[in-house]
Amino acid sequence: KLCGYLNKLGIKGPIKTWKSRWFFYDENKCRLLYYRTAQDINPLGSIDLSSASFDCKMENGEGVFEIRTPSKVFTLKAISKQAMMYWLQQLQMRRWEFCNTQSRFPVGSSQLVNEPLAGRTIICFCVLFCFYVDVVDNEDFLPPVKTPTEAVGLKAASLPAPPTSTALQNISLKHPWTEIQNTVYNICGSKQLWGNNGNVFSFDEVQEHPENVDEKEEAEVEAGCAVKEGTLEDGRMEPRLNWIRKARWMNSAFPGSEELSREKNSVDKVNVLQQQILTLTEEVKSQKELVKLLHKALEAAQQEKRVSSMYLTAAEDKDRLELVRHKVRQIADLTSRLEALEQEKKELEQILTLRDSHIQELKEHVQLLMEKNHAKQEVIMALTEQMARELSDPLQEANTITVETLYKQQEEIEHLKDDIDAYKTQNQFLNSEIHQVTRLWTSVAENEKALLMKCACLQARNCQMESKYLTVLRKLQEAVPGLPNLHAELVKNLIQEALQWNVKEEAEEGFNLNPVSEYDEYGFMTVPDYEIEDWKLLAKIQALEIKSNKLRSQEVVEKPLRDRWNSIGELNPSAELKSLIRSGIPKEHRQRVWRWMVSRHCSPVPGHYQQLLEQSRSTEHPACRQIELDLPRTLTNNKHFSSPTSQLIPKLRRVLLAFSWHNPAIGYCQGLNRLAAVALLVLEDEESAFWCLVYIVENLMPADYYSDTLITSQVDQRVFKDFLSEKLPRLMAHFEQYRIDVSLITFNWFLVAFVDSLVSDILLRVWDAFLYEGTKVIFRYALAIFKYNEEEILRIHDSVEIYQYLRFFTRMITDGRKLMNIAFNDLNPFPMKMLRNHRSMHREELEAELCELEQIKAAYVKERAEQGP
């Protein structure tokens, strides 16, 4: 008998669990029944194998296979791969036997007509498949698997069921009534009915019980349908099947009084009685359901009776005719449905015919492939035999080689050995040569690097000497009125020669690492062309000092700083990034970092800039005339703005016009042109420069900084004087002694963020920190500039000379690193809270002064009006 324990996969919503079940194959109906244990009397369910397919996928795990029926897929798991193969092979063989039996004993003609089309298709397919399998079996396609007696067969029923993780996991929640019946039967009647076998598959006795719960349900449904349709052939209800089942269950499930008297203790008797009570309760519930079903059938019969009585009691022929017409319409409807089903049947028969032809073609194709495979196998066998014959006697093959051939081969081997030795010697020689060349190249590279460093130091010293030479000439120039005419003329000629010195010519004559070019990388003149000859000399001195500082700091400071910037990927605010920005952003990274800083606080609106440009083209702004006047005066020392035909002049005009329409409260203020020009030089794109200008005016600078009254700009001048008194008291006292108003110098610094006041290299470093930290950077650098030149200013004791010195002293700052250290280290602490408090206090004072001034002005106007002309 084919039976044994398998694990069945149970699925309840998202939960999947393996449950141990006892499976038994029913040969009469080709069904695989499964129970919870081998001792159960009623199955939990069954699997129809007549139309099922089998599948085994390695990825599912060892021992796992599937049985696919038209309505459901059952996933089972054997204890081993051998047991799985045994089950699959036995199920196939037993289904083939069942199909062959069905084909040998065909049903009657009336049964074949009433049989569903799908069932007949399955039978035909089974017959064809059995024929094919018989052919394959003759060729020993798959040898039979040895029976695993420890997992399959009646012997396995005496073994305990496989253990589960929890006691409740193996219980079927879908079939509680069957579980209760099996449990009560195992407790009460297993010894009498089953004897010593302890096996549910004692076939003489098991036939008395229903073999499948599904068949039992189908019988109940058929009985209900028979009641609903009316009566059976003998005119009476026939629920005999249910009564027989009940009688069998009562006979098998409830022991008599003799069994109860045999119980050894009262606890067991109480448990048995409680189980009987539960069973009777469930039986009463099932009888109630049967009564409800009979009531429904009775109602249907009464409804049919009422319709017939209406037809018989109809007073007029018209009413009867209407009833007849209604029935005729129903008959016509049913006839049309029957025709549609007949048409569908024909279509399905045609499809079946096509599939049969396709199956025949596939069989022929399979047969052809098998013949090809057989031919290939014969070729392989022939080649294998030939190879075996050739290798069977190697000594015989060796004897066929002549002595002459062996001598030639030995001589060739000797030549090859000589060649190998020669190549080894040559390789060693070349390796030594490569090693020596590598050492020479390393030495030359180190010497070259040392020479470049030495040359840079010499150039720095040369620039310092030239700067000192020009400084001496400047001192002599100041003392010209006291010199004799001959000496004064000589000094004048030396100064003219120094100013006319061309760096490019000198670079052509000798090696020059980093010559002083006419313009820097952003287009600013390295030596500004001042009209005053004394200022030209100062500009020359400044250019040489800047070059000397760059040469000194290039290897020590600039290269490590550039390496740190190259290692930064995505930009995020941090203390390290703040320190790097304060030290200055390299040119190759400055554009990207500036765009990031602007976008952090001022998100560009797509298309907004183009709309502003269209508006400026269609309508002339009131500030348009002032913008045109200021364009030629913007960054005159930069080659990109020095001429009206320069390429950045039209871009600057569009940016300023767009901003005047974007912010009507400000429109245009003198100074905005220089802010926008610097943004254009760095960012290059005019729309990016526009949003940078918006970011500076509307986010970084306080409100009303560029308004008509410039009230916030005046407030910052008073705040700066407070900081100057606090951080540099000696210098502030010196200014007060000579009545120097520093706001005349510093007002423009704050308004345009040092544009046109500092050299380009230092200016851009100031802007780097300004765009990241805000206006506090301007206060820091303004104080650092005065700290940088404090001693020079304190040595001047004339107010006119002090003003003259303050006009150009920012241009004498050449060491940007020193200025940065003063701004961010020497002037600490510099809290932002203190800056806000000073601004608030001075704004209140200034607003009060302006209000008082307005009152005085109004009073004066009123007095003049009263006096009359």
Coordinates of C-alpha atoms in Angstrom, one line a residue, residues 129-545:
F129 CA 0.7 10.0 -21.8
C130 CA 0.6 6.4 -20.6
F131 CA 1.4 5.2 -24.2
Y132 CA 4.4 7.5 -24.3
V133 CA 5.6 6.4 -20.8
D134 CA 5.4 2.8 -21.8
V135 CA 7.7 3.5 -24.7
V136 CA 10.1 5.3 -22.4
D137 CA 10.0 2.5 -19.8
N138 CA 11.1 0.1 -22.4
E139 CA 14.3 2.1 -22.8
D140 CA 14.9 2.2 -19.0
F141 CA 14.4 6.0 -18.9
L142 CA 14.1 6.2 -15.1
P143 CA 14.9 3.1 -13.0
P144 CA 12.6 2.4 -10.0
V145 CA 13.5 3.9 -6.7
K146 CA 14.1 1.6 -3.8
T147 CA 11.3 1.7 -1.2
P148 CA 12.3 3.7 1.9
T149 CA 10.6 1.4 4.5
E150 CA 11.4 3.8 7.3
A151 CA 9.1 6.5 5.8
V152 CA 6.7 4.8 3.5
G153 CA 4.3 1.8 3.9
L154 CA 2.3 0.1 6.6
K155 CA 5.4 -0.3 8.7
A156 CA 5.7 3.5 9.0
A157 CA 2.2 3.6 10.5
S158 CA 3.4 1.9 13.7
L159 CA 6.1 4.6 14.1
P160 CA 5.3 7.8 16.0
A161 CA 4.4 10.9 14.0
P162 CA 7.2 13.3 13.2
P163 CA 7.6 15.9 16.1
T164 CA 6.5 19.5 15.6
S165 CA 7.7 22.7 17.3
T166 CA 4.4 23.3 19.1
A167 CA 1.5 21.0 20.1
L168 CA -1.1 23.1 18.3
Q169 CA 0.8 23.5 15.1
N170 CA -0.1 20.1 13.6
I171 CA -3.9 20.6 14.3
S172 CA -6.1 21.5 11.3
L173 CA -8.1 24.6 12.1
K174 CA -10.1 24.3 8.8
H175 CA -11.6 20.9 9.9
P176 CA -12.5 21.2 13.6
W177 CA -15.4 18.7 13.3
T178 CA -13.2 16.1 11.7
E179 CA -10.5 16.7 14.3
I180 CA -13.0 16.1 17.1
Q181 CA -14.4 13.0 15.5
N182 CA -10.9 11.5 15.1
T183 CA -9.9 12.4 18.6
V184 CA -13.0 10.9 20.2
Y185 CA -12.6 7.8 18.0
N186 CA -9.0 7.3 19.0
I187 CA -9.9 7.6 22.7
C188 CA -13.0 5.5 22.7
G189 CA -13.0 2.9 19.9
S190 CA -9.6 2.4 18.5
K191 CA -8.8 -0.8 20.4
Q192 CA -12.1 -2.6 19.5
L193 CA -12.3 -1.5 15.8
W194 CA -8.7 -1.6 14.8
G195 CA -7.3 -4.4 16.9
N196 CA -3.6 -4.6 17.5
N197 CA -2.7 -3.0 14.1
G198 CA -3.2 0.6 15.3
N199 CA -3.5 1.5 11.6
V200 CA -6.3 3.4 9.8
F201 CA -5.6 1.4 6.7
S202 CA -7.2 -1.9 7.6
F203 CA -9.1 -1.9 4.4
D204 CA -12.0 -4.2 5.3
E205 CA -13.1 -1.8 8.1
V206 CA -12.2 1.5 6.6
Q207 CA -14.7 1.1 3.8
E208 CA -17.5 1.6 6.2
H209 CA -16.4 5.2 6.8
P210 CA -16.5 8.0 4.3
E211 CA -13.2 8.2 2.5
N212 CA -13.2 11.9 1.9
V213 CA -14.6 14.9 3.6
D214 CA -15.0 16.6 0.2
E215 CA -17.1 13.6 -1.0
K216 CA -19.2 13.9 2.1
E217 CA -19.8 17.6 1.5
E218 CA -20.7 16.9 -2.1
A219 CA -23.2 14.2 -1.1
E220 CA -24.9 16.7 1.3
V221 CA -25.0 19.3 -1.4
E222 CA -26.6 16.8 -3.8
A223 CA -29.1 15.9 -1.2
G224 CA -30.0 19.5 -0.6
C225 CA -30.3 20.1 -4.3
A226 CA -32.6 17.1 -4.6
V227 CA -34.8 18.5 -1.9
K228 CA -34.8 22.0 -3.5
E229 CA -35.9 20.6 -6.9
G230 CA -38.9 18.8 -5.3
T231 CA -39.0 15.1 -4.8
L232 CA -37.1 12.1 -6.0
E233 CA -38.4 9.3 -8.3
D234 CA -40.4 7.6 -5.5
G235 CA -41.9 10.9 -4.4
R236 CA -40.3 11.1 -1.0
M237 CA -37.4 12.9 0.6
E238 CA -34.3 10.7 0.7
P239 CA -31.8 11.9 3.4
R240 CA -30.9 8.3 3.9
L241 CA -27.2 8.9 3.3
N242 CA -27.0 11.4 6.2
W243 CA -28.8 9.0 8.5
I244 CA -26.5 6.1 7.5
R245 CA -23.5 8.4 8.2
K246 CA -24.9 9.3 11.6
A247 CA -25.6 5.7 12.5
R248 CA -22.1 4.6 11.5
W249 CA -20.6 7.5 13.5
M250 CA -22.6 6.7 16.5
N251 CA -21.7 3.0 16.3
S252 CA -18.0 3.8 15.9
A253 CA -17.6 6.9 18.0
F254 CA -19.6 6.2 21.2
P255 CA -18.7 3.1 23.4
G256 CA -21.5 1.3 25.2
S257 CA -22.1 1.0 28.9
E258 CA -19.7 -2.0 29.1
E259 CA -16.8 0.2 27.9
L260 CA -17.7 2.9 30.4
S261 CA -17.7 0.4 33.2
R262 CA -14.2 -0.7 32.2
E263 CA -12.8 2.8 32.9
K264 CA -10.4 2.6 35.8
N265 CA -11.0 6.0 37.4
S266 CA -13.8 8.6 37.5
V267 CA -11.6 11.2 35.8
D268 CA -11.5 9.2 32.5
K269 CA -15.3 8.7 32.7
V270 CA -15.9 12.4 33.1
N271 CA -13.6 13.2 30.1
V272 CA -15.5 10.6 28.0
L273 CA -18.9 12.0 28.9
Q274 CA -17.7 15.6 28.2
Q275 CA -16.5 14.5 24.8
Q276 CA -19.9 12.8 24.1
I277 CA -21.7 16.1 25.2
L278 CA -19.6 18.1 22.7
T279 CA -20.2 15.6 19.9
L280 CA -24.0 15.6 20.5
T281 CA -24.0 19.4 20.6
E282 CA -22.3 19.5 17.2
E283 CA -24.7 16.9 15.8
V284 CA -27.7 19.1 16.9
K285 CA -26.2 22.0 15.1
S286 CA -25.8 20.0 11.9
Q287 CA -29.5 18.8 12.2
K288 CA -30.6 22.4 12.6
E289 CA -28.8 23.3 9.4
L290 CA -30.5 20.4 7.6
V291 CA -33.9 21.7 8.8
K292 CA -33.1 25.1 7.4
L293 CA -32.2 23.5 4.1
L294 CA -35.5 21.6 4.0
H295 CA -37.4 24.8 4.8
K296 CA -35.8 26.6 1.8
A297 CA -36.7 23.6 -0.5
L298 CA -40.3 23.7 0.8
E299 CA -40.6 27.4 0.1
A300 CA -39.4 26.9 -3.5
A301 CA -42.0 24.1 -4.0
Q302 CA -44.7 26.4 -2.5
Q303 CA -43.7 29.2 -4.9
E304 CA -43.9 26.9 -7.9
K305 CA -47.3 25.7 -6.6
R306 CA -48.6 29.3 -6.3
V307 CA -47.5 30.0 -9.9
S308 CA -49.4 26.9 -11.1
S309 CA -52.5 27.9 -9.1
M310 CA -52.4 31.4 -10.5
Y311 CA -52.5 29.9 -14.0
L312 CA -55.5 27.6 -13.1
T313 CA -57.5 30.3 -11.3
A314 CA -57.0 33.0 -13.9
A315 CA -60.4 34.6 -14.6
E316 CA -59.6 35.6 -18.2
D317 CA -57.8 34.1 -21.1
K318 CA -55.7 37.2 -21.3
D319 CA -54.1 36.6 -17.9
R320 CA -53.4 33.0 -18.8
L321 CA -52.0 34.1 -22.2
E322 CA -49.7 36.5 -20.4
L323 CA -48.4 33.7 -18.1
V324 CA -47.9 31.4 -21.1
R325 CA -46.0 34.2 -22.9
H326 CA -43.8 34.6 -19.8
K327 CA -43.0 30.9 -19.9
V328 CA -42.3 31.1 -23.6
R329 CA -39.9 34.0 -23.1
Q330 CA -38.1 31.9 -20.5
I331 CA -38.0 28.9 -22.8
A332 CA -36.6 31.2 -25.6
D333 CA -34.0 32.5 -23.3
L334 CA -32.9 29.1 -22.2
T335 CA -32.9 27.9 -25.8
S336 CA -30.5 30.8 -26.8
R337 CA -28.3 30.0 -23.8
L338 CA -28.3 26.4 -24.9
E339 CA -27.3 27.4 -28.5
A340 CA -24.5 29.5 -27.1
L341 CA -23.2 26.7 -25.0
E342 CA -23.4 24.4 -28.0
Q343 CA -21.3 26.9 -30.0
E344 CA -18.8 27.1 -27.2
K345 CA -18.7 23.3 -27.1
K346 CA -17.9 23.2 -30.8
E347 CA -15.2 25.8 -30.4
L348 CA -13.7 23.8 -27.5
E349 CA -13.8 20.7 -29.6
Q350 CA -11.9 22.5 -32.4
I351 CA -9.3 23.7 -29.9
L352 CA -9.0 20.2 -28.6
T353 CA -8.4 18.9 -32.1
L354 CA -5.7 21.6 -32.6
R355 CA -4.1 20.7 -29.4
D356 CA -4.2 17.0 -30.3
S357 CA -2.5 17.7 -33.5
H358 CA 0.1 19.9 -31.7
I359 CA 0.7 17.1 -29.2
Q360 CA 1.2 14.7 -32.1
E361 CA 3.7 17.1 -33.7
L362 CA 5.5 17.4 -30.3
K363 CA 5.6 13.7 -30.0
E364 CA 7.2 13.4 -33.5
H365 CA 9.7 16.1 -32.5
V366 CA 10.5 14.3 -29.3
Q367 CA 10.9 11.1 -31.3
L368 CA 13.3 12.8 -33.7
L369 CA 15.3 14.3 -30.8
M370 CA 15.5 10.8 -29.2
E371 CA 16.8 9.4 -32.5
K372 CA 19.4 12.1 -32.7
N373 CA 20.4 11.5 -29.1
H374 CA 20.7 7.8 -29.8
A375 CA 22.9 8.5 -32.8
K376 CA 25.1 10.8 -30.8
Q377 CA 25.3 8.2 -28.1
E378 CA 26.5 5.6 -30.7
V379 CA 29.1 8.1 -32.0
I380 CA 30.3 8.7 -28.4
M381 CA 30.6 5.0 -27.7
A382 CA 32.5 4.5 -30.9
L383 CA 34.9 7.3 -30.1
T384 CA 35.3 6.0 -26.6
E385 CA 36.1 2.5 -27.8
Q386 CA 38.7 4.0 -30.3
M387 CA 40.4 6.0 -27.6
A388 CA 40.5 3.0 -25.3
R389 CA 42.1 0.9 -28.0
E390 CA 44.7 3.6 -28.7
L391 CA 45.6 4.0 -25.0
S392 CA 45.4 0.3 -24.2
D393 CA 49.0 -0.4 -25.2
P394 CA 51.3 2.7 -24.7
L395 CA 54.5 0.5 -24.9
Q396 CA 53.6 -0.6 -28.4
E397 CA 53.2 3.1 -29.5
A398 CA 56.5 4.0 -27.9
N399 CA 58.3 1.2 -29.8
T400 CA 57.1 2.7 -33.1
I401 CA 59.2 5.9 -32.6
T402 CA 62.5 5.6 -34.3
V403 CA 65.9 6.3 -32.7
E404 CA 66.5 9.1 -35.1
T405 CA 63.4 10.9 -34.0
L406 CA 64.4 10.6 -30.4
Y407 CA 67.9 12.0 -31.2
K408 CA 66.4 15.0 -33.0
Q409 CA 64.1 15.7 -30.1
Q410 CA 66.9 15.5 -27.6
E411 CA 69.1 17.8 -29.7
E412 CA 66.2 20.3 -29.9
I413 CA 65.8 20.2 -26.1
E414 CA 69.4 21.0 -25.6
H415 CA 69.2 24.0 -27.9
L416 CA 66.1 25.3 -26.0
K417 CA 68.0 24.9 -22.7
D418 CA 70.9 27.0 -24.2
D419 CA 68.4 29.7 -25.3
I420 CA 66.8 29.8 -21.8
D421 CA 70.2 30.3 -20.2
A422 CA 71.0 33.1 -22.6
Y423 CA 67.6 34.8 -22.0
K424 CA 68.2 34.6 -18.2
T425 CA 71.5 36.3 -18.5
Q426 CA 70.1 39.0 -20.8
N427 CA 67.2 39.5 -18.4
Q428 CA 69.6 40.0 -15.4
F429 CA 71.6 42.5 -17.4
L430 CA 68.5 44.4 -18.4
N431 CA 67.2 44.4 -14.9
S432 CA 70.4 45.9 -13.6
E433 CA 70.3 48.5 -16.3
I434 CA 66.7 49.4 -15.5
H435 CA 67.6 49.6 -11.8
Q436 CA 70.5 52.0 -12.5
V437 CA 68.4 54.2 -14.8
T438 CA 65.6 54.3 -12.1
R439 CA 68.1 55.5 -9.5
L440 CA 69.5 58.1 -11.9
W441 CA 66.0 59.3 -12.7
T442 CA 65.1 59.5 -9.0
S443 CA 68.2 61.5 -8.3
V444 CA 67.6 63.9 -11.2
A445 CA 64.0 64.4 -10.1
E446 CA 65.1 65.2 -6.6
N447 CA 67.8 67.6 -7.8
E448 CA 65.3 69.2 -10.1
K449 CA 62.8 69.7 -7.3
A450 CA 65.6 71.1 -5.1
L451 CA 66.7 73.5 -7.9
L452 CA 63.1 74.6 -8.4
M453 CA 62.7 75.3 -4.7
K454 CA 66.1 77.2 -4.7
C455 CA 65.1 79.1 -7.8
A456 CA 61.8 80.1 -6.1
C457 CA 63.6 81.3 -3.0
L458 CA 66.0 83.2 -5.2
Q459 CA 63.2 84.8 -7.1
A460 CA 61.5 85.7 -3.9
R461 CA 64.7 87.3 -2.6
N462 CA 65.1 89.1 -6.0
C463 CA 61.6 90.5 -5.7
Q464 CA 62.3 91.7 -2.2
M465 CA 65.5 93.4 -3.4
E466 CA 63.7 95.0 -6.3
S467 CA 61.0 96.1 -3.9
K468 CA 63.6 97.6 -1.5
Y469 CA 65.3 99.3 -4.4
L470 CA 62.1 100.9 -5.6
T471 CA 61.3 101.9 -2.0
V472 CA 64.7 103.6 -1.8
L473 CA 64.0 105.4 -5.1
R474 CA 60.6 106.5 -3.6
K475 CA 62.4 107.9 -0.5
L476 CA 64.9 109.7 -2.8
Q477 CA 62.0 111.1 -4.9
E478 CA 60.4 112.6 -1.8
A479 CA 63.7 114.2 -1.0
V480 CA 64.3 115.6 -4.5
P481 CA 63.7 119.3 -3.6
G482 CA 66.7 119.2 -1.2
L483 CA 69.1 117.4 -3.6
P484 CA 71.4 119.1 -6.2
N485 CA 70.1 119.2 -9.7
L486 CA 72.5 116.5 -10.9
H487 CA 71.4 114.1 -8.3
A488 CA 67.7 114.9 -8.7
E489 CA 68.0 114.3 -12.4
L490 CA 69.7 110.9 -11.8
V491 CA 67.0 109.8 -9.3
K492 CA 64.3 110.8 -11.9
N493 CA 66.0 108.7 -14.6
L494 CA 66.3 105.7 -12.3
I495 CA 62.6 105.9 -11.4
Q496 CA 61.6 106.1 -15.1
E497 CA 63.7 103.0 -15.9
A498 CA 62.2 101.1 -13.1
L499 CA 58.6 101.9 -14.2
Q500 CA 59.4 101.0 -17.8
W501 CA 60.9 97.7 -16.9
N502 CA 59.2 94.9 -18.8
V503 CA 59.0 91.6 -17.0
K504 CA 58.3 89.6 -20.2
E505 CA 61.6 90.6 -21.7
E506 CA 63.4 89.5 -18.6
A507 CA 61.6 86.2 -18.6
E508 CA 62.8 85.6 -22.2
E509 CA 66.4 86.2 -21.2
G510 CA 66.5 83.8 -18.3
F511 CA 64.6 81.1 -16.5
N512 CA 61.6 82.5 -14.5
L513 CA 59.3 80.2 -12.5
N514 CA 56.4 82.6 -11.9
P515 CA 56.8 85.8 -13.7
V516 CA 54.7 88.9 -12.9
S517 CA 52.1 89.0 -15.7
E518 CA 50.2 92.1 -16.6
Y519 CA 46.8 90.7 -15.5
D520 CA 45.9 88.1 -12.9
E521 CA 43.7 85.1 -13.4
Y522 CA 40.5 87.2 -13.0
G523 CA 41.6 90.0 -15.3
F524 CA 42.8 92.5 -12.7
M525 CA 45.9 94.5 -13.5
T526 CA 48.8 93.4 -11.3
V527 CA 50.4 96.8 -11.5
P528 CA 47.6 99.4 -11.7
D529 CA 48.1 102.3 -14.1
Y530 CA 47.8 105.3 -11.8
E531 CA 48.1 108.8 -13.2
I532 CA 50.3 110.0 -10.3
E533 CA 53.9 108.9 -10.8
D534 CA 54.4 108.3 -7.0
W535 CA 51.4 105.9 -7.0
K536 CA 52.8 104.0 -10.0
L537 CA 56.0 103.4 -8.0
L538 CA 53.9 102.2 -5.0
A539 CA 51.9 99.8 -7.3
K540 CA 55.2 98.4 -8.7
I541 CA 56.5 97.8 -5.1
Q542 CA 53.2 96.1 -4.1
A543 CA 53.3 93.7 -7.2
L544 CA 56.8 92.6 -6.3
E545 CA 55.9 92.1 -2.6

